[in-house]
Amino acid sequence: NGSDTVDMFNEASRDNEAAETPASVSTKPGGKSVFDISQAATKKRKTKYGSVSLLLSMSECVPINSPKSHQSWQEFGDLQHIDHSITAQTLSWNVKNVKPKYSQMSCDFFDSTGIVNVQDLLQANVDYLCLRLMAYSEFKAACAFAIWKMKSIHKQVDTTFHSLCCPEYAKQNILAWKHAADIWYKEVAGANFLDSTQRNVTVPGDDQLPLENILGSYGASILKNNCNISTAQQLLSANGEDTIRRLTGVVGRDFQGRREKDVQLIVEGMLYAWSLDAKHKLQANESATKLTSDGRPSFRTPLSYVDLEFIRSQNISSDEQLLVADPSLLAHRYTSFLGGTHDKKISAAEAFEISNKWQQGARLVLGFCSKQDICDTLPQNTRLDKDSSPQVTMHTVLNLCKTVPDGENGGLPRRTIFTFDRSSNLLYEFTVSIKKSLCSPGAGMGAFLTYKSAKVLRGSSRWKKKGYIPEKVTRRPLDASFSFSGATVTLKGEGLHGDEHHYGPENDCSVGLYSEFSLDDFIDSKDNITFSSKHMGCALVELESRYAPLLKQDRKTDKVFIVKDFLYSNEPSSWRFDVDESLIGHPQVVDFTDDTTGAPHDVARSHVSMYVNEVGHNMDLVENVEALSPTSRSVTYYIHIDTPMTRGETVELLVNYKEHYESMRERRGYGKANLSDGVKSDAHDITRVLRNLKERFLVEESILNFTEKELSQVIDFFVERVWDGVKTATTTLETSFQGDASNFLRQCIALRRMDWLSRILQTRFHEIIGGTDIESLPYVDTSDRDCIFHRDMWVFVHEWPKNDPRPPYTGLATIDKISKDKHNRNVFELSLTDGKCIEDVPEAVVTVPTDDEFKGVPKRIYSNWMKWKKQQNLPQMRLRMMKNLESVRWDPSFIQDISAVSASASFEMQAKTFQSLRWEFAEELLFLLVKNERLSHPFDENTWCPISISLSKKCLHLIADSLLMGRDKQHICKTLMVWARDAANELKEVINKNDLSIISKLALQEKPKTRESIHVLVVEAIHINRLSTEQYSKDPMPLDLEWYLIHQIVLAIHPLSSLIDWGDNPPYSIENLCDNIGLDKDASYLNFYVPKAQEWRPLVSKTSYNI
């Protein structure tokens, strides 16, 4: 890779894998081997420039397969930190002192061109050096070896030998060398002119660490008052002997009677302890000091905070220095750094890849290459691996996070997120905005995450840092279980931390483990610090406190949700999640759709989580959001960034709903079956109807297994949460037509589906109560009875008897006897809970007990009361359920109401409404036919040919229209006969013409295990009656006309006709149908089919449909 090609030769020499010379580079252009080139290039040189005279003695180069080379190269490649104390000594400007060090190969080239010191390199002519470098034999050998090394590691390489040796790459090397020398020269030369006394004086500034935050008030005041030392830096740079002498006189007052020498020892110990504390505190701040130092250049190369910390520890302070550093040596030291400082182990190969990524980034920001030129050695995985993904969450600074309407974006929500890396005291800022999604054309709006910046501590705020406590995952319920007794103690109340990692008091801008910082303590880092959930100190980022539930009504039992999802055409399933907590003894489902529209409610639309789209099966889309359950009753979205984001970068947030969402994907057109098998989405009417038909059977099966309690829950949901809102929305048509079209159409369908569901619920209700109808339901009618009380009933007595020597009694009692007084009023004889009795208790002081009045009584008494109360309330409950079911029935005038507003509504909206309701009625009719086994596999291309499917669709719509708007039966019969005759004539024409271009109209589609379906025709044959269209085209055979007329016309129309009650003199009959299409009524199959069909009774009644 261009500028670091020469440095790769150094790395290869130290690699143990290079113990044997590869055959792939055994020869090079010109017939010379690597061994020959290396031997020819080695020699001793003596050079003298100016006032500096140096003898550069180079050891003889040995072949790369020699074990001696490993030690010599490694020794020379050792880097050292820049020590500014060198400026106090005689300064050597030799190029070998440039930090970071040039590779050995670069130094050999300098020797060959007479470059000894930095000034020679800075003044050298670039074009001349390019020519020398191109002719340099060892440079070519290094390029060849780099190619072999890249092939052995990555198995492929795009860079050719010629490109590595071209003048452009040579010039990049030279410019990088000169740039590094210039930076080092200015830095060290500037330090050399500082006065030695000035170097020992710490100038107070923003990065000074006050002693009050390190030592106690005693030590800090002594040092400040007597030695003028107020910061940690001043303490460490102070003259020790002078400080001890000054403090001895002060401290000696507290140790009277001791020798002066003893006091000096005590002071020396105190000073040593104070210095040690100051040193440790400064070391903890060292990384932050380097990151925020204004005296050093910032990095434009994208780096994680830990990587930046390591690179600066190697005395690399700019992108240019990073570019020319030895990647192999950086990798070696990086592994040691991670293992020693962060207790993390990585392999040498991983470290080498990371160091190459650093240099690729430096090359990019310096303009030496483009993004297309960089070969990504760490390809991005577009799907999150649950086993390797971090499940720990970062600390979200909730006080700073906020979601507000974006006035410039149509009022859509915009969220600001602050998350804190406690290990490095780094504050990350993100924004989430809503705009048109890029994942697919019909995805609507999407949520986009923008990484704003990484904020580091100000120098003046570092003293606020407190001791770091290693984080552990402690997000678990605050309870304790006792194995012996089985008891569980749970902590409840106010002030308990929702995040057990947060210990300090919170305010509007508190940040940190102990809330020790505020937002003003941080500034944007000048370096290009990246963010990834895999960076050390980083993890999952909470998008919002929760995805759902957001309102109390967002929680439902699975039974209620099944009904709601069916009502609103599966729209709520797009937003549902199952949670672990049960709800009134049933599995719980949470979603944030409105109970009157099926679409997300306004509260959900004000949150950004609603706009996170799904990746589906498109592997080009990157999954970066996880849906987790921090509690047993809620779901929260967490951001997981795999590939590091740079400052200002924006990505779309996408979640993966896994396999349980596959049915919704297929409905929307991006499921596996849609992509691989050509299955159509719900936009295709017939496909949608067939899906809904299967769902109707599942819903019916579920309802017919409901308990009475579950029935009551669903009916109450209809009446209390759905009916009023849907009814209002579909009756205020002027407003509805101008609103959200999808919501209105969904509500119209829900209005019809409530009628269909109510009939199934009513069937189940009668099964439970034993077939009783609404008129014969037993219930307590208090209006026709003299007394609501009866024997053995619990009552509550209020202060009786009065005006009696005995104290009045107030409390529970049971009725033993009911009688009349002289005024013909009810009086009771009661038994009290203590076994005593009271007589002649008037009805006026007795009431039916409430639940509160049963508090404190024995459990047995309360259970008996509840059982009695339920029995008393059961008839009224059942009556209410029956009345509620009757109240949600379909109103046939709805269509007339829609027609009445035709002037104010668009024609397109009216057409959509009628079309939606027509298909809804068609679904119900197909359900009746399939359930009663009159029609098999409707619209199935394996059973019905295209002519028959088209005929069935028209006839089905004709009957559905008659149910919607009412039509004369004579007209329906006449239309059916005309369409049947036209279809029969078309069949005969196709068969008689024997035209291969139109024969597909009669083909049936078989679906074997192969991906492509086979189309077959029914032919007249003795041994075989089906022939593929391909075989037919090669050897045409006569088609079976009678089979087509019976199975594709009669068996399609007659089941549909059987839905209608034709009356006493029916205009339609199966015999008339056969005569109309020219079919012999004595056909063998008709003799079997007709007697069975004559037993069918009409399935559509006048009470259920408008006919």
Short mmCIF file of C-alpha atoms in Angstrom, two decimals, residues 64-300:
data_model
loop_
_atom_site.label_atom_id
_atom_site.label_comp_id
_atom_site.label_asym_id
_atom_site.label_seq_id
_atom_site.Cartn_x
_atom_site.Cartn_y
_atom_site.Cartn_z
CA ILE A 64 15.33 -12.87 4.83
CA ASN A 65 15.28 -16.53 5.75
CA SER A 66 18.22 -16.13 8.10
CA PRO A 67 17.37 -16.27 11.85
CA LYS A 68 19.98 -13.55 12.53
CA SER A 69 17.91 -10.94 10.77
CA HIS A 70 15.07 -11.17 13.30
CA GLN A 71 17.14 -9.85 16.20
CA SER A 72 18.92 -7.09 14.28
CA TRP A 73 15.78 -5.66 12.73
CA GLN A 74 13.85 -5.79 15.98
CA GLU A 75 16.57 -4.03 17.93
CA PHE A 76 16.76 -1.22 15.45
CA GLY A 77 12.97 -0.86 15.22
CA ASP A 78 12.50 -0.14 18.94
CA LEU A 79 10.66 3.17 19.34
CA GLN A 80 11.18 5.49 22.30
CA HIS A 81 9.09 8.35 23.62
CA ILE A 82 10.31 11.86 22.92
CA ASP A 83 12.10 12.92 26.05
CA HIS A 84 12.28 16.71 26.24
CA SER A 85 15.14 16.41 28.68
CA ILE A 86 17.30 15.65 25.65
CA THR A 87 17.12 19.34 24.83
CA ALA A 88 19.35 20.05 27.79
CA GLN A 89 22.07 17.91 26.21
CA THR A 90 23.95 18.18 22.93
CA LEU A 91 21.27 17.74 20.29
CA SER A 92 21.83 15.27 17.43
CA TRP A 93 19.87 16.15 14.29
CA ASN A 94 20.56 12.82 12.63
CA VAL A 95 17.56 11.46 10.72
CA LYS A 96 17.73 8.32 12.86
CA ASN A 97 16.57 10.40 15.85
CA VAL A 98 13.31 11.46 14.20
CA LYS A 99 10.37 10.28 16.24
CA PRO A 100 8.63 8.05 15.34
CA LYS A 101 11.66 6.34 13.87
CA TYR A 102 11.99 5.67 10.18
CA SER A 103 12.15 2.04 9.18
CA GLN A 104 15.57 0.45 8.66
CA MET A 105 14.95 0.28 4.92
CA SER A 106 14.28 4.02 4.81
CA CYS A 107 17.49 4.72 6.72
CA ASP A 108 19.46 2.53 4.30
CA PHE A 109 18.09 4.57 1.43
CA PHE A 110 19.10 7.81 3.17
CA ASP A 111 22.66 6.44 3.50
CA SER A 112 22.76 5.56 -0.19
CA THR A 113 21.82 9.15 -1.15
CA GLY A 114 24.08 10.94 1.33
CA ILE A 115 21.29 12.13 3.64
CA VAL A 116 22.56 12.17 7.21
CA ASN A 117 20.69 14.84 9.17
CA VAL A 118 17.25 16.39 9.08
CA GLN A 119 18.38 19.50 7.22
CA ASP A 120 19.68 17.33 4.37
CA LEU A 121 16.30 15.64 4.04
CA LEU A 122 14.34 18.90 4.18
CA GLN A 123 16.54 20.56 1.54
CA ALA A 124 16.79 17.58 -0.82
CA ASN A 125 15.22 17.83 -4.28
CA VAL A 126 12.06 15.69 -4.44
CA ASP A 127 12.39 14.75 -8.13
CA TYR A 128 16.01 13.72 -7.67
CA LEU A 129 15.12 11.54 -4.69
CA CYS A 130 12.31 9.93 -6.71
CA LEU A 131 14.77 8.85 -9.41
CA ARG A 132 17.18 7.47 -6.81
CA LEU A 133 14.38 5.66 -5.01
CA MET A 134 13.08 4.08 -8.23
CA ALA A 135 16.57 2.79 -8.97
CA TYR A 136 17.17 1.57 -5.47
CA SER A 137 17.31 -2.22 -5.65
CA GLU A 138 16.25 -2.89 -2.08
CA PHE A 139 13.16 -0.75 -2.56
CA LYS A 140 12.08 -3.06 -5.38
CA ALA A 141 12.82 -6.09 -3.22
CA ALA A 142 10.67 -4.65 -0.46
CA CYS A 143 7.81 -4.11 -2.90
CA ALA A 144 8.03 -7.68 -4.12
CA PHE A 145 8.09 -9.00 -0.60
CA ALA A 146 5.09 -6.81 0.32
CA ILE A 147 3.11 -8.34 -2.54
CA TRP A 148 3.92 -11.85 -1.35
CA LYS A 149 3.03 -10.95 2.23
CA MET A 150 -0.32 -9.47 1.26
CA LYS A 151 -1.17 -12.55 -0.80
CA SER A 152 -0.30 -14.91 2.01
CA ILE A 153 -2.46 -13.01 4.51
CA HIS A 154 -5.42 -11.86 2.47
CA LYS A 155 -5.31 -14.44 -0.37
CA GLN A 156 -5.82 -11.68 -2.89
CA VAL A 157 -4.25 -8.33 -3.81
CA ASP A 158 -5.27 -5.62 -6.22
CA THR A 159 -1.93 -3.74 -6.15
CA THR A 160 0.59 -4.81 -8.77
CA PHE A 161 4.38 -4.77 -8.60
CA HIS A 162 4.48 -1.98 -11.15
CA SER A 163 2.09 0.22 -9.19
CA LEU A 164 4.20 -0.14 -6.05
CA CYS A 165 7.32 0.95 -7.92
CA CYS A 166 5.72 3.80 -9.86
CA PRO A 167 7.00 7.38 -9.34
CA GLU A 168 3.73 8.52 -7.72
CA TYR A 169 4.14 6.09 -4.84
CA ALA A 170 7.82 6.91 -4.49
CA LYS A 171 6.98 10.60 -4.30
CA GLN A 172 4.37 9.93 -1.61
CA ASN A 173 7.02 8.18 0.46
CA ILE A 174 9.42 11.07 0.13
CA LEU A 175 6.80 13.70 0.99
CA ALA A 176 5.75 11.70 4.05
CA TRP A 177 9.39 11.42 5.18
CA LYS A 178 9.96 15.15 4.81
CA HIS A 179 6.74 16.03 6.59
CA ALA A 180 7.58 13.86 9.60
CA ALA A 181 11.08 15.32 9.79
CA ASP A 182 9.74 18.86 9.62
CA ILE A 183 7.27 18.28 12.48
CA TRP A 184 9.88 16.63 14.67
CA TYR A 185 12.46 19.30 13.91
CA LYS A 186 10.12 22.16 14.85
CA GLU A 187 8.89 20.42 17.98
CA VAL A 188 12.30 19.50 19.40
CA ALA A 189 14.00 22.66 18.23
CA GLY A 190 11.32 24.78 19.87
CA ALA A 191 11.76 22.92 23.13
CA ASN A 192 15.56 23.36 22.94
CA PHE A 193 15.32 27.12 23.26
CA LEU A 194 13.41 26.97 26.55
CA ASP A 195 15.37 28.11 29.56
CA SER A 196 16.10 25.34 32.03
CA THR A 197 14.55 27.34 34.87
CA GLN A 198 11.43 27.95 32.81
CA ARG A 199 11.03 24.24 32.22
CA ASN A 200 10.76 23.59 35.97
CA VAL A 201 8.08 26.21 36.51
CA THR A 202 4.48 25.10 36.07
CA VAL A 203 2.44 27.96 34.71
CA PRO A 204 -1.08 27.88 36.17
CA GLY A 205 -3.60 27.16 33.48
CA ASP A 206 -6.77 25.36 32.57
CA ASP A 207 -5.16 21.93 33.00
CA GLN A 208 -3.72 22.51 36.51
CA LEU A 209 -4.98 20.11 39.18
CA PRO A 210 -5.73 21.85 42.52
CA LEU A 211 -4.28 20.18 45.61
CA GLU A 212 -7.55 20.64 47.49
CA ASN A 213 -8.99 17.84 45.36
CA ILE A 214 -6.08 15.48 46.15
CA LEU A 215 -4.88 16.19 49.69
CA GLY A 216 -6.79 17.05 52.79
CA SER A 217 -7.35 20.63 53.80
CA TYR A 218 -4.39 20.39 56.22
CA GLY A 219 -1.81 19.40 53.62
CA ALA A 220 -3.13 21.74 50.92
CA SER A 221 -3.15 24.77 53.24
CA ILE A 222 0.38 24.08 54.56
CA LEU A 223 1.83 23.80 51.06
CA LYS A 224 -0.01 26.86 49.78
CA ASN A 225 0.71 29.15 52.74
CA ASN A 226 4.36 28.20 53.26
CA CYS A 227 5.65 27.05 49.87
CA ASN A 228 3.29 28.81 47.42
CA ILE A 229 2.35 25.40 46.01
CA SER A 230 -1.34 25.05 45.06
CA THR A 231 -1.43 22.50 42.22
CA ALA A 232 -0.25 18.94 41.69
CA GLN A 233 2.05 20.03 38.89
CA GLN A 234 3.76 22.59 41.13
CA LEU A 235 4.22 19.98 43.84
CA LEU A 236 5.92 17.49 41.53
CA SER A 237 8.21 20.12 39.94
CA ALA A 238 9.20 21.82 43.21
CA ASN A 239 12.70 21.59 44.68
CA GLY A 240 12.44 18.80 47.24
CA GLU A 241 15.19 19.94 49.60
CA ASP A 242 13.91 23.50 49.73
CA THR A 243 10.33 22.30 50.37
CA ILE A 244 11.45 19.97 53.16
CA ARG A 245 13.46 22.76 54.80
CA ARG A 246 10.50 25.15 54.67
CA LEU A 247 8.01 22.62 56.05
CA THR A 248 10.31 21.40 58.82
CA GLY A 249 10.01 24.71 60.60
CA VAL A 250 6.23 24.69 60.31
CA VAL A 251 5.61 21.06 61.22
CA GLY A 252 8.20 21.13 63.98
CA ARG A 253 5.78 23.09 66.15
CA ASP A 254 3.58 20.01 66.32
CA PHE A 255 6.53 17.78 67.27
CA GLN A 256 8.18 19.73 70.06
CA GLY A 257 10.85 17.77 71.83
CA ARG A 258 11.94 15.93 68.70
CA ARG A 259 15.25 16.36 67.06
CA GLU A 260 15.32 18.42 63.90
CA LYS A 261 16.57 15.43 61.93
CA ASP A 262 13.58 13.38 63.08
CA VAL A 263 11.19 16.13 62.04
CA GLN A 264 12.85 16.31 58.63
CA LEU A 265 12.26 12.58 58.17
CA ILE A 266 8.59 13.01 59.09
CA VAL A 267 8.23 15.91 56.65
CA GLU A 268 10.01 13.96 53.93
CA GLY A 269 7.57 11.07 54.41
CA MET A 270 4.59 13.41 54.31
CA LEU A 271 5.91 15.10 51.17
CA TYR A 272 6.57 11.72 49.55
CA ALA A 273 3.00 10.57 50.26
CA TRP A 274 1.55 13.83 48.94
CA SER A 275 3.70 13.63 45.79
CA LEU A 276 2.66 10.03 45.24
CA ASP A 277 -1.04 10.97 45.43
CA ALA A 278 -0.49 13.87 43.04
CA LYS A 279 1.42 11.64 40.62
CA HIS A 280 -1.32 8.99 40.56
CA LYS A 281 -4.00 11.60 39.99
CA LEU A 282 -2.07 13.17 37.15
CA GLN A 283 -1.51 9.78 35.54
CA ALA A 284 -5.23 9.16 35.60
CA ASN A 285 -5.68 12.47 33.76
CA GLU A 286 -2.84 11.89 31.32
CA SER A 287 -4.93 10.54 28.45
CA ALA A 288 -7.48 13.34 28.76
CA THR A 289 -4.67 15.89 28.96
CA LYS A 290 -3.26 14.65 25.67
CA LEU A 291 -6.64 14.71 23.99
CA THR A 292 -7.47 18.28 25.00
CA SER A 293 -4.02 19.80 24.79
CA ASP A 294 -4.10 22.86 22.58
CA GLY A 295 -0.36 22.68 22.02
CA ARG A 296 -0.59 19.50 19.93
CA PRO A 297 -2.15 19.00 16.51
CA SER A 298 -5.43 17.12 16.40
CA PHE A 299 -6.06 13.91 14.48
CA ARG A 300 -8.34 13.92 11.47
#
